[in-house]
Short mmCIF file of C-alpha atoms in Angstrom, two decimals:
data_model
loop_
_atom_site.label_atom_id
_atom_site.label_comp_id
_atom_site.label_asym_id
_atom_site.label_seq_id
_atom_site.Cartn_x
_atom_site.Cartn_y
_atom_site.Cartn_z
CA UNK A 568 0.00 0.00 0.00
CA UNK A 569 3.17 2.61 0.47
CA UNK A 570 4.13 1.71 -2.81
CA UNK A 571 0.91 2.43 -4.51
CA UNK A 572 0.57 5.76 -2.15
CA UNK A 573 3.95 6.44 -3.49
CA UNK A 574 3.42 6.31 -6.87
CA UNK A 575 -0.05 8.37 -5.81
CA UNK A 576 2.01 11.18 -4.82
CA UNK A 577 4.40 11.33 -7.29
CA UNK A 578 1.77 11.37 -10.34
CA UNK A 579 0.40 13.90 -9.14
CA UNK A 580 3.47 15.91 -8.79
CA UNK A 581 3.81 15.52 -12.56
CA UNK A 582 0.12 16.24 -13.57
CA UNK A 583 -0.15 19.15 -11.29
CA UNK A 584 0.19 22.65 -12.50
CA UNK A 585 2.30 24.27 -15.50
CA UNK A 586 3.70 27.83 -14.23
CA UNK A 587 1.27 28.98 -16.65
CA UNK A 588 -0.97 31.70 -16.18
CA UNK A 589 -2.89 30.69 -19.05
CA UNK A 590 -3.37 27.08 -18.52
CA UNK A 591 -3.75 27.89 -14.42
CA UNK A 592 -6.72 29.60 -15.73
CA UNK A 593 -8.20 27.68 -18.33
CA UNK A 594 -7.99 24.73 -15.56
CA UNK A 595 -9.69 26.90 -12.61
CA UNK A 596 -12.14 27.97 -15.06
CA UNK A 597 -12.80 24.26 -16.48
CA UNK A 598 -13.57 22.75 -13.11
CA UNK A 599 -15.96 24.83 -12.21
CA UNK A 600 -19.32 24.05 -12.44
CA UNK A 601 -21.16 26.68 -13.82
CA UNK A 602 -18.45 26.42 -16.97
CA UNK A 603 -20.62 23.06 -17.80
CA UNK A 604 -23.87 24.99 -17.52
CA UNK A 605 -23.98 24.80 -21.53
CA UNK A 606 -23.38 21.85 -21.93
CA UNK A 607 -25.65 20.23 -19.05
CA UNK A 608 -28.54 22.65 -20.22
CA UNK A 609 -28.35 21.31 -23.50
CA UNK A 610 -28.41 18.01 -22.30
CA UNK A 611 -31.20 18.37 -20.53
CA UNK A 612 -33.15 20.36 -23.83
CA UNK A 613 -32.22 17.42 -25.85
CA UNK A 614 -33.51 14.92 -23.24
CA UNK A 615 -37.05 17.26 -22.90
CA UNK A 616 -37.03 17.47 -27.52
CA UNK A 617 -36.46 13.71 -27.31
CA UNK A 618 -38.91 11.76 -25.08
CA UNK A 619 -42.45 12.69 -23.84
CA UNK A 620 -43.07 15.06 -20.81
CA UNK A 621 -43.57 12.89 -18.20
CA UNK A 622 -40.24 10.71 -19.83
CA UNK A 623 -38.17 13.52 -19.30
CA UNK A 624 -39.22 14.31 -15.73
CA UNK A 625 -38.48 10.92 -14.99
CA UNK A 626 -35.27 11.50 -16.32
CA UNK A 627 -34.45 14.51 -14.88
CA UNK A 628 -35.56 13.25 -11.14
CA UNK A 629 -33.25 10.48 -11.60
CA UNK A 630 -30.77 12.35 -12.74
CA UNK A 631 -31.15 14.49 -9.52
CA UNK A 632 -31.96 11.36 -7.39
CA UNK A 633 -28.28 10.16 -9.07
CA UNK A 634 -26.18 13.17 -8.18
CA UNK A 635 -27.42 13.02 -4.63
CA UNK A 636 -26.58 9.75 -4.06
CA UNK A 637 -23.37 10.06 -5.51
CA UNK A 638 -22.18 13.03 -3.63
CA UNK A 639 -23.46 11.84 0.08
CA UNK A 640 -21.66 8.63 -0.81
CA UNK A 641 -18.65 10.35 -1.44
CA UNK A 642 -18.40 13.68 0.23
CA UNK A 643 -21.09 12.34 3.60
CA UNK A 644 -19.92 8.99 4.16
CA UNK A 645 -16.04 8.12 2.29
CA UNK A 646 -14.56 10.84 2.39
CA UNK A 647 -14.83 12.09 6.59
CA UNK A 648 -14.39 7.79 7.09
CA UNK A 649 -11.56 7.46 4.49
CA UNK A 650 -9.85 10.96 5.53
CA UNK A 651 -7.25 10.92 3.30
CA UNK A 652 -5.67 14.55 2.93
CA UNK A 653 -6.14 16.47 -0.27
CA UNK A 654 -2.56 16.86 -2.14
CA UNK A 655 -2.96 20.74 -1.34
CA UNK A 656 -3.37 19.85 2.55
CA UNK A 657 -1.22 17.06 3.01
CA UNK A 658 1.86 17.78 5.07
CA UNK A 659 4.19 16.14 3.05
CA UNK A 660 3.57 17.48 -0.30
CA UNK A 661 1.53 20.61 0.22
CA UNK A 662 4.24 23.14 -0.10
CA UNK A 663 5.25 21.01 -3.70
CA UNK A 664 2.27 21.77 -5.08
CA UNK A 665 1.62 24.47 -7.59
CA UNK A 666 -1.89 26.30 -5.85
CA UNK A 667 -4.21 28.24 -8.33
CA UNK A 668 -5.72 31.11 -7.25
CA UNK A 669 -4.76 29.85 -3.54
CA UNK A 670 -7.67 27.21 -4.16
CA UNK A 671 -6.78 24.35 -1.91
CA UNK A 672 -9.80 22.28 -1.95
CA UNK A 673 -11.86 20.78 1.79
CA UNK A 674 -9.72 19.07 3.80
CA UNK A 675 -10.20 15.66 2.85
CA UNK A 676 -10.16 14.21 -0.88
CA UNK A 677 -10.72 10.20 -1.25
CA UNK A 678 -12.78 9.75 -3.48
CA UNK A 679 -13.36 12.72 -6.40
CA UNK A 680 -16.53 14.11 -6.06
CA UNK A 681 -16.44 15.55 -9.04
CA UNK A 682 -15.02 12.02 -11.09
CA UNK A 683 -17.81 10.15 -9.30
CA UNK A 684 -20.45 13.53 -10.34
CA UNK A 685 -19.62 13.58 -13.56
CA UNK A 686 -19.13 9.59 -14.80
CA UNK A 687 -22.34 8.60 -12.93
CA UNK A 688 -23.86 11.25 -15.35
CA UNK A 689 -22.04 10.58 -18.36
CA UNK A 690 -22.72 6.26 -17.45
CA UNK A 691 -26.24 7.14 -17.16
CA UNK A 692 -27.03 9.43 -20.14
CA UNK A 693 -24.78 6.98 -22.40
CA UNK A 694 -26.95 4.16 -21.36
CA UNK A 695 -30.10 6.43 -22.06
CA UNK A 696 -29.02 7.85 -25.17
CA UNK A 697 -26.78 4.91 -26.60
CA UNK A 698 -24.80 7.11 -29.28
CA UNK A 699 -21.23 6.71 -29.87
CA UNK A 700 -20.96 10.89 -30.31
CA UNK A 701 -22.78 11.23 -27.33
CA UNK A 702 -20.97 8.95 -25.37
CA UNK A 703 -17.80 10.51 -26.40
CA UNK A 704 -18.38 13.77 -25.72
CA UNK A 705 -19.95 12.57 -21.89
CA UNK A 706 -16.82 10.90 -21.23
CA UNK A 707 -14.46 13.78 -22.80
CA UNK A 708 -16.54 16.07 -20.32
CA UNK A 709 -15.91 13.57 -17.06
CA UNK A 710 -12.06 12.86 -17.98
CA UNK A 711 -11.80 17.13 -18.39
CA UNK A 712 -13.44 18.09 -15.85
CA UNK A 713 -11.45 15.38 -13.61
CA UNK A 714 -7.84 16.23 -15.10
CA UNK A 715 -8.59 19.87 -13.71
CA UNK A 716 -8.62 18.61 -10.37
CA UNK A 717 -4.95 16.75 -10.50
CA UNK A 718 -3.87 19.36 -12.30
CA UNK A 719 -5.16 21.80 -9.46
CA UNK A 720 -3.27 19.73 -6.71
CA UNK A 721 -6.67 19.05 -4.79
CA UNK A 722 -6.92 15.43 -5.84
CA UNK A 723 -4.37 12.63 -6.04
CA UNK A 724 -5.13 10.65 -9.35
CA UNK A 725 -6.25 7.69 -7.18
CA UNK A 726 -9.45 9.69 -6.03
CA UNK A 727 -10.07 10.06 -9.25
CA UNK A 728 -9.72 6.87 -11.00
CA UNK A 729 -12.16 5.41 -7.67
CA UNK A 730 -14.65 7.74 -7.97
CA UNK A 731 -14.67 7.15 -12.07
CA UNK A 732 -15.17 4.02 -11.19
CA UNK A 733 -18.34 4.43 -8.50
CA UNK A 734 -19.86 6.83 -10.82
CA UNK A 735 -19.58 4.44 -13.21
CA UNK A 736 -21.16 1.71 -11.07
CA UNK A 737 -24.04 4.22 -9.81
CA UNK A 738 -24.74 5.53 -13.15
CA UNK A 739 -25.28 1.80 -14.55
CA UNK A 740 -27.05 1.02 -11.53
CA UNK A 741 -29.75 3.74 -12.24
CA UNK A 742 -30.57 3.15 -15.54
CA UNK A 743 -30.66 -0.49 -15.19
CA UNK A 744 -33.46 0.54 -11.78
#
């Protein structure tokens, strides 16, 4: 377990941060979520032009249902049990790591809330929608929005590769329900 915590760590090092203004920016501004507004508000347009009414409302509860089970999982229940620090708070690498816009992140950072956010989504409309160009731009979307947050130093890429992987598991468990 060292090793792997090890190798963790020194991912991370690599992924995070560039010295670039630019790209510090582009990254701040690409993990936020009100960037994705666009893109979830057409989702949702397309979901309302594509099924009947009471379809899409079913969608769109589960959808909501989906989000809130995902983030109590991981930010009310693994993440204060789990308490693994955030790269930006842990004592033995937060003064290596490049902070943007002195953003550091909650204390605690096993599992991604935003990699388990995001793929449970993208799972769950790729199941619903079932086309390749859809699919593709759902998961381009999750593996962004997720990259931001190594490259930000408030996620080791371990947190994000487990919550990937329980989004992916809660978004297939909601469409199959």
């Amino acid at each position: 377990m060292k090793e792997l915590n090890e190798l963790d760590h020194q991912l991370t090092l690599a992924i995070n941060g560039s010295d670039s203004l630019f790209w510090d920016n582009v990254m701040y501004t690409v993990t936020d979520t009100f960037s994705w507004s666009l893109v979830i508000l057409a989702l949702l347009i397309i979901i309302f032009k594509n099924n009947s009414w009471k379809e899409a409302v079913m969608i769109y509860i589960t959808l909501a249902l989906l989000i809130i089970v995902a983030d109590r999982l991981c930010s009310g229940l693994v993440k204060p049990m789990v308490a693994r620090w955030r790269p930006t708070q842990d004592p033995e690498l937060m003064y290596m790591i490049d902070v943007v816009r002195s953003y550091r992140g909650g204390r605690f950072g096993f599992f991604s809330g935003h990699a388990c956010n995001t793929m449970c989504v993208a799972v769950f409309l790729s199941w619903l929608f079932r086309s390749p160009k859809v699919v593709a731009t759902l998961l381009f979307w999750s593996f962004t929005t997720t990259f931001t947050r190594i490259y930000l130093g408030v996620h080791y890429l371990g947190d994000i590769c487990v919550g990937w992987t329980v989004g992916a598991i809660l978004g297939s468990l909601f469409y199959l329900l």
